[in-house]
Tab-separated table of C-alpha atoms in Angstrom:
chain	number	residue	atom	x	y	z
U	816	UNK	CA	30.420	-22.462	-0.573
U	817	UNK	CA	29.156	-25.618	1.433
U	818	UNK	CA	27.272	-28.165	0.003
U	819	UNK	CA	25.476	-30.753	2.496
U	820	UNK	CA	23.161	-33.486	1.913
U	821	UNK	CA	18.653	-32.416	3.000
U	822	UNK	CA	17.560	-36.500	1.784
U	823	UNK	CA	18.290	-39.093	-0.240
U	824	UNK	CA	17.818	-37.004	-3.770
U	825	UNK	CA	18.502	-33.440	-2.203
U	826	UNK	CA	21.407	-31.044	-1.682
U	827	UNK	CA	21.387	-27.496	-0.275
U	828	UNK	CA	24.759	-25.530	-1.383
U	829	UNK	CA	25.065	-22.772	0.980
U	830	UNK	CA	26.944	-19.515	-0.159
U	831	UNK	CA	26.589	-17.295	2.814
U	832	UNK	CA	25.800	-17.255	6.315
U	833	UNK	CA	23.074	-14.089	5.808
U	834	UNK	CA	21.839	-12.270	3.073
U	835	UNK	CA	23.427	-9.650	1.041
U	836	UNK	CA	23.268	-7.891	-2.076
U	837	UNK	CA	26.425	-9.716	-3.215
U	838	UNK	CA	24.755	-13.034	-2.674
U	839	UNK	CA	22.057	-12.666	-3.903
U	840	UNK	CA	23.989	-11.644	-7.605
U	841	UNK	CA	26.367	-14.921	-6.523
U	842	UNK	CA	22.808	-17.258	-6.436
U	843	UNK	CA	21.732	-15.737	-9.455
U	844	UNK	CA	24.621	-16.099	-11.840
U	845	UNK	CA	25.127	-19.379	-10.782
U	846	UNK	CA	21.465	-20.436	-11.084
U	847	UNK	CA	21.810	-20.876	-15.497
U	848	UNK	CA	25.016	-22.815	-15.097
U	849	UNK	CA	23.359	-24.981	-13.039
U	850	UNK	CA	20.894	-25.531	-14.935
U	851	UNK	CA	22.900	-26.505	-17.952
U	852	UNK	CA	25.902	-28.559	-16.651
U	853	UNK	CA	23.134	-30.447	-14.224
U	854	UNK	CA	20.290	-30.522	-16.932
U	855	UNK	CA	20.044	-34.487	-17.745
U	856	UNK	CA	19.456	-35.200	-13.664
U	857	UNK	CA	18.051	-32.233	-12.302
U	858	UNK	CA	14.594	-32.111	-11.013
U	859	UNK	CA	14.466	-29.347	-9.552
U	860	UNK	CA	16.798	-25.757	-8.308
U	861	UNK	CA	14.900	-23.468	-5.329
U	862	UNK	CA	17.246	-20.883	-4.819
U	863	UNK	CA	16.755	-18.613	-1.468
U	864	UNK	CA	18.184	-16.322	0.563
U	865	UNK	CA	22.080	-17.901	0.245
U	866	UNK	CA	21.694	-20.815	-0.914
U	867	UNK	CA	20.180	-22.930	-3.306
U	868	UNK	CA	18.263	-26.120	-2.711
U	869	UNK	CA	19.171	-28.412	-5.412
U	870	UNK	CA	17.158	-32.104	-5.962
U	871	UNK	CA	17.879	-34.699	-8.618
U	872	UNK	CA	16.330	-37.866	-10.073
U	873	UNK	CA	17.742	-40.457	-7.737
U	874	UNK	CA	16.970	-43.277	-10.352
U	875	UNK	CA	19.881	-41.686	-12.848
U	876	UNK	CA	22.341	-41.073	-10.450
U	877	UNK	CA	23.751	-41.660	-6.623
U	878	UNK	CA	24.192	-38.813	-4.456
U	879	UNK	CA	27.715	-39.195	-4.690
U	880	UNK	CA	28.396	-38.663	-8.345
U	881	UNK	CA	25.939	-35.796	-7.852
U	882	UNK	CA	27.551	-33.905	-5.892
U	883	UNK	CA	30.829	-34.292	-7.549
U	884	UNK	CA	28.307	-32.722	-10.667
U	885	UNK	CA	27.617	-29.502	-8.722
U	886	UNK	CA	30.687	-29.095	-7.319
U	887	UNK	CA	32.358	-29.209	-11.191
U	888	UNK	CA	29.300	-26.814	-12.415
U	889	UNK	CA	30.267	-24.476	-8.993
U	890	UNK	CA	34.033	-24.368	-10.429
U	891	UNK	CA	32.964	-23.366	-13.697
U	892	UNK	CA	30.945	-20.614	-12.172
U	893	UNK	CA	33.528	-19.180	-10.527
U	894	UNK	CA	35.699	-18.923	-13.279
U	895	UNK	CA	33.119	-17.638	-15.407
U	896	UNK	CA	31.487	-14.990	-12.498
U	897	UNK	CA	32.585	-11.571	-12.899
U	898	UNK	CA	31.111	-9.322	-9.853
U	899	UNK	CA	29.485	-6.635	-11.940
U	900	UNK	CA	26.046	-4.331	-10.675
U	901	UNK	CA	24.311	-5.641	-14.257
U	902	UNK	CA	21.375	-7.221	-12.399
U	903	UNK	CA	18.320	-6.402	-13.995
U	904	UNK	CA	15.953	-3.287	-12.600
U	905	UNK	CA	12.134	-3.676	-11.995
U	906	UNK	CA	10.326	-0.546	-11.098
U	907	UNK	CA	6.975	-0.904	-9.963
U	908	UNK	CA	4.452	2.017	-9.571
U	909	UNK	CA	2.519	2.031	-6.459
U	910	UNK	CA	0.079	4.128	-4.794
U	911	UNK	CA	0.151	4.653	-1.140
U	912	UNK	CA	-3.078	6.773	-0.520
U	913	UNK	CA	-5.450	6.231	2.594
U	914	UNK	CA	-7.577	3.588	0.896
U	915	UNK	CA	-5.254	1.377	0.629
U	916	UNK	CA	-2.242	1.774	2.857
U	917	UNK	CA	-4.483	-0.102	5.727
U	918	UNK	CA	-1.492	-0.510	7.889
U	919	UNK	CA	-0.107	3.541	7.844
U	920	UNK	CA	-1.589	4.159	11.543
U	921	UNK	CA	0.467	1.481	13.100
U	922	UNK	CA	3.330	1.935	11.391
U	923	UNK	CA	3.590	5.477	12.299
U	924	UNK	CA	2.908	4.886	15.781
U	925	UNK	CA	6.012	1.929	15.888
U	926	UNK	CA	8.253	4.393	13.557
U	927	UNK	CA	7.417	7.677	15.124
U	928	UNK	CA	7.401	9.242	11.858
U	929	UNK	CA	4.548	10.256	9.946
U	930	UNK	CA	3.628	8.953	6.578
U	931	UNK	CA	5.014	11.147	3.848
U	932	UNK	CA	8.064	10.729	5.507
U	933	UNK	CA	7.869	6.310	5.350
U	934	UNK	CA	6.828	6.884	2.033
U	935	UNK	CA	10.136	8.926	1.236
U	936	UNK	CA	12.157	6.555	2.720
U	937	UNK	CA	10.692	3.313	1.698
U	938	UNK	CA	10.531	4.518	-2.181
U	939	UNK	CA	13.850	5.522	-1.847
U	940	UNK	CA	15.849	2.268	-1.558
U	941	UNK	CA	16.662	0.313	-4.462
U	942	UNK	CA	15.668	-3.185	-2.897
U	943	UNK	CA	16.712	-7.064	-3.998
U	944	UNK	CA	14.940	-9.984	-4.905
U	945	UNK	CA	15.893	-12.601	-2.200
U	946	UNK	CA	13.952	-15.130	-2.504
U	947	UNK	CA	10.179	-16.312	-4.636
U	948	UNK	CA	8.139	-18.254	-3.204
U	949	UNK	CA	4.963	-18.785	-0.503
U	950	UNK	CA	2.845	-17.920	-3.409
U	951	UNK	CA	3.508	-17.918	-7.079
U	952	UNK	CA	4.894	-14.358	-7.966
U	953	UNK	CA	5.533	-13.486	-3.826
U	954	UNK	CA	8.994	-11.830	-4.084
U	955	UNK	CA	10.730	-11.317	-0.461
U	956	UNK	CA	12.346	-7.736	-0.902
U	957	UNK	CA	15.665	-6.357	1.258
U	958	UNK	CA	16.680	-4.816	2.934
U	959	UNK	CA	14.104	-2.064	4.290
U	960	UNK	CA	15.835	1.046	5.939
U	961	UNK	CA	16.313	0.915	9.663
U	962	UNK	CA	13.795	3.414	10.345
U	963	UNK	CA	10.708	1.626	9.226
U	964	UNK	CA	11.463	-2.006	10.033
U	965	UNK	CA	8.363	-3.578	11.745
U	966	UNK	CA	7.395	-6.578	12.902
U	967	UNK	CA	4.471	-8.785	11.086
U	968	UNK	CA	1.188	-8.009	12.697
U	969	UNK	CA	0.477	-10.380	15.664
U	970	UNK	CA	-2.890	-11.817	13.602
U	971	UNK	CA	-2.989	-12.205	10.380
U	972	UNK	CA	-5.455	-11.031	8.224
U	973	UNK	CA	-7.830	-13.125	6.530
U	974	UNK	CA	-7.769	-11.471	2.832
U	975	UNK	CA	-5.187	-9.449	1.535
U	976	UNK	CA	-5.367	-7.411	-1.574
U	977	UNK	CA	-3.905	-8.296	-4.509
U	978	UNK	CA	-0.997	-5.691	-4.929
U	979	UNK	CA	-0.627	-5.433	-1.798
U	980	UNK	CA	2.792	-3.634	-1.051
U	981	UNK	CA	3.997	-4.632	2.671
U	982	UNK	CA	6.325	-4.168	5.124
U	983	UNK	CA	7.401	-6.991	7.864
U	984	UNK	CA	11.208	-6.903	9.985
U	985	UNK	CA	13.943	-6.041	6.920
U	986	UNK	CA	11.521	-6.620	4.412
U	987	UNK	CA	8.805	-5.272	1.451
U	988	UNK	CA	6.811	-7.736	-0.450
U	989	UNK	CA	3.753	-7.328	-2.796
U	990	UNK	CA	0.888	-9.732	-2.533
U	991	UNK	CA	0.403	-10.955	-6.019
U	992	UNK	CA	-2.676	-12.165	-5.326
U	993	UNK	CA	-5.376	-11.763	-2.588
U	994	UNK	CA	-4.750	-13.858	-0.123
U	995	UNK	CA	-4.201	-14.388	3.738
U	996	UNK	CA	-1.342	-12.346	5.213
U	997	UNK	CA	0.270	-11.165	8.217
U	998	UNK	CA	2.515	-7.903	6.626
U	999	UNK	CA	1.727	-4.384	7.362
U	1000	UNK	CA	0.443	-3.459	4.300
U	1001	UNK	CA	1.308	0.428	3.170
U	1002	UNK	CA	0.055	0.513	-0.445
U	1003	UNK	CA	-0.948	-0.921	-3.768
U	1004	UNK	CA	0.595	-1.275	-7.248
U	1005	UNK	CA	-1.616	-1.408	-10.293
U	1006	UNK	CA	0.977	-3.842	-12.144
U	1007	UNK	CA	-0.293	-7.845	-12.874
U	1008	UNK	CA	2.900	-9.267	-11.181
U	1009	UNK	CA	2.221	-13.222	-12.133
U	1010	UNK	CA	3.158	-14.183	-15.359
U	1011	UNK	CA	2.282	-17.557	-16.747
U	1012	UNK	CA	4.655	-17.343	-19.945
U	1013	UNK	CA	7.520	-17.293	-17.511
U	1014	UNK	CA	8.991	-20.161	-16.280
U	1015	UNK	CA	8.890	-18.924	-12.811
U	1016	UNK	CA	5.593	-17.003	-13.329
U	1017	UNK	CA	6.641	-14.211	-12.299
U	1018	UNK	CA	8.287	-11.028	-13.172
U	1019	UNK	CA	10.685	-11.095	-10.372
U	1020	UNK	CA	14.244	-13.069	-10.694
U	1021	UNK	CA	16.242	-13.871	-7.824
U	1022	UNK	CA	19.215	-10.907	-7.533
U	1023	UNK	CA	17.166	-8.518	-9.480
U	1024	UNK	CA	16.730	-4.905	-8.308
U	1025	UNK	CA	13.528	-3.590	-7.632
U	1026	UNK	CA	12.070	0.446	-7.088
U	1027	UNK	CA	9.001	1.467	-5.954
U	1028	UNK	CA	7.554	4.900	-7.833
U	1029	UNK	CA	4.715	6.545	-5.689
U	1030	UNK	CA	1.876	7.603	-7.841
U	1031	UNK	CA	-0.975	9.411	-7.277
U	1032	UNK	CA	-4.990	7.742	-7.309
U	1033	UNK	CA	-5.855	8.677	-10.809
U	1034	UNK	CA	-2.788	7.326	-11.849
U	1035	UNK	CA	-3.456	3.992	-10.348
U	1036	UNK	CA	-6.793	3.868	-11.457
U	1037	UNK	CA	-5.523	4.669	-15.306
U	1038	UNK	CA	-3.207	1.518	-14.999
U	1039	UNK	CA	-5.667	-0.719	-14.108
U	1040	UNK	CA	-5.830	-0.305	-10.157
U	1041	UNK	CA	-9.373	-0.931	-8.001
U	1042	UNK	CA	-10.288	0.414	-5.003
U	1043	UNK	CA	-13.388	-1.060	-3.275
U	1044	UNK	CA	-16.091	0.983	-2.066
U	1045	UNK	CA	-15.578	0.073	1.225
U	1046	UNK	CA	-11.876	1.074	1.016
U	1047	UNK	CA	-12.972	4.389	0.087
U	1048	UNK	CA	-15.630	4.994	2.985
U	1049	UNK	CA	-12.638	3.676	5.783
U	1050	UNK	CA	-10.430	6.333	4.062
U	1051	UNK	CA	-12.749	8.860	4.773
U	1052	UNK	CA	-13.353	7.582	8.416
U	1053	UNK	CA	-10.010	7.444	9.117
U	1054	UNK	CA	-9.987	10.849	7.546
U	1055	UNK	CA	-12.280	12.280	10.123
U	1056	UNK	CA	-10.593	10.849	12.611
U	1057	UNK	CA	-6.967	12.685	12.038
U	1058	UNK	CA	-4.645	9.594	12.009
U	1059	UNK	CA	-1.172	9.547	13.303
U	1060	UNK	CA	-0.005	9.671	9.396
U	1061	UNK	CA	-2.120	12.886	8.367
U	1062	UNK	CA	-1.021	14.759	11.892
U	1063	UNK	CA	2.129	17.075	10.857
């Protein structure tokens, strides 16, 4: 681990040089001891891919005596951090029917595999949480299989679903909320993922495990998912037109 200085009040402490399952469980079971040996200065803890961005009231302490603070609370992590595969599981139902996967077409065409197939492979993984943030609730999800990594779409769209489950490079997100977006989006889950009696207000935690359980349209509809009108007359247009993910 490296810690190094951002400002005045702020220190990043760096566990990794690219992200991994294993950090991501590191970040996360250091995260509460942080938290309580840091507690009387600490303003804030963003943790992120590998490392954790750490700021403190300046007006308590120096910078100095700071970061001998971490690097104590770091030491008792380690002796306290057992690697173990306990990290909590989140499985998330999501539909991936024409209405909604609005991206399907292009990502068949850059995968060369049709969409039964993505959808196979993509629910398949068992995924980690590496990092919350652009919006509240926006968990960044990896690593995607080989086969279906895709870049972000060159324009953005304007208005994204909420629910929105996406794919961009090595990663799956879900939109919490509508909102712009540039991710190839390939479905929709029914499931409220901001919540404000969470401290993070979210359902997500950094280093926790996350599966994806394709349902069908009734099913989404029964827990609480909506499908616009117009989503259902471009599914029937695109229908008609025998896109790349219905040709066998």
């Amino acid at each position: 681990m490296t810690i190094m200085p951002v400002n005045e009040n702020s220190l990043m402490v760096y566990f990794a040089n690219q992200a991994s399952p294993e950090t991501a469980d590191r970040i996360a079971a250091v995260l509460p001891i942080l938290h309580e040996e840091l507690e009387q200065y600490l303003v804030d803890l963003i943790p992120s891919y590998t490392s954790i961005l750490v700021t403190f009231d300046l007006m308590a302490i120096g910078q100095r005596d700071f970061t001998a603070l971490i690097k104590k609370a770091l030491s008792i992590a380690d002796q306290q951090y057992i690697e173990t595969d306990a990290s909590p599981m989140i499985e998330l139902p999501v539909y991936y029917g024409p209405e909604v996967s609005l991206d399907a077409d292009t990502l068949c065409r850059h995968t060369e595999l049709d969409f039964d197939q993505i959808i196979s492979i993509h629910a398949s993984t068992i995924y980690r949480v590496y990092a919350i943030g652009f919006a509240p609730g926006f968990a960044y999800l990896g690593n995607t299989d080989s086969r279906i990594h895709i870049p972000r779409k060159q324009t953005p769209r304007a208005q994204v679903p909420k629910g929105s489950l996406a794919l961009a490079d090595q990663q799956t997100a879900i939109y919490p909320k509508a909102s712009p977006g540039g991710w190839q989006i390939i479905g929709r889950t029914p499931i409220d993922l901001i919540d404000y009696q969470r401290e993070n207000l979210t359902v997500f935690e950094m280093g926790a495990k996350v599966k994806f359980t394709p349902i069908n349209r009734d099913e989404f509809l029964a827990l609480g998912g909506r499908i616009a009108e117009e989503e259902y007359r471009r599914a029937e247009l695109r229908a008609a037109a025998k896109p790349v993910w219905e040709v066998a």
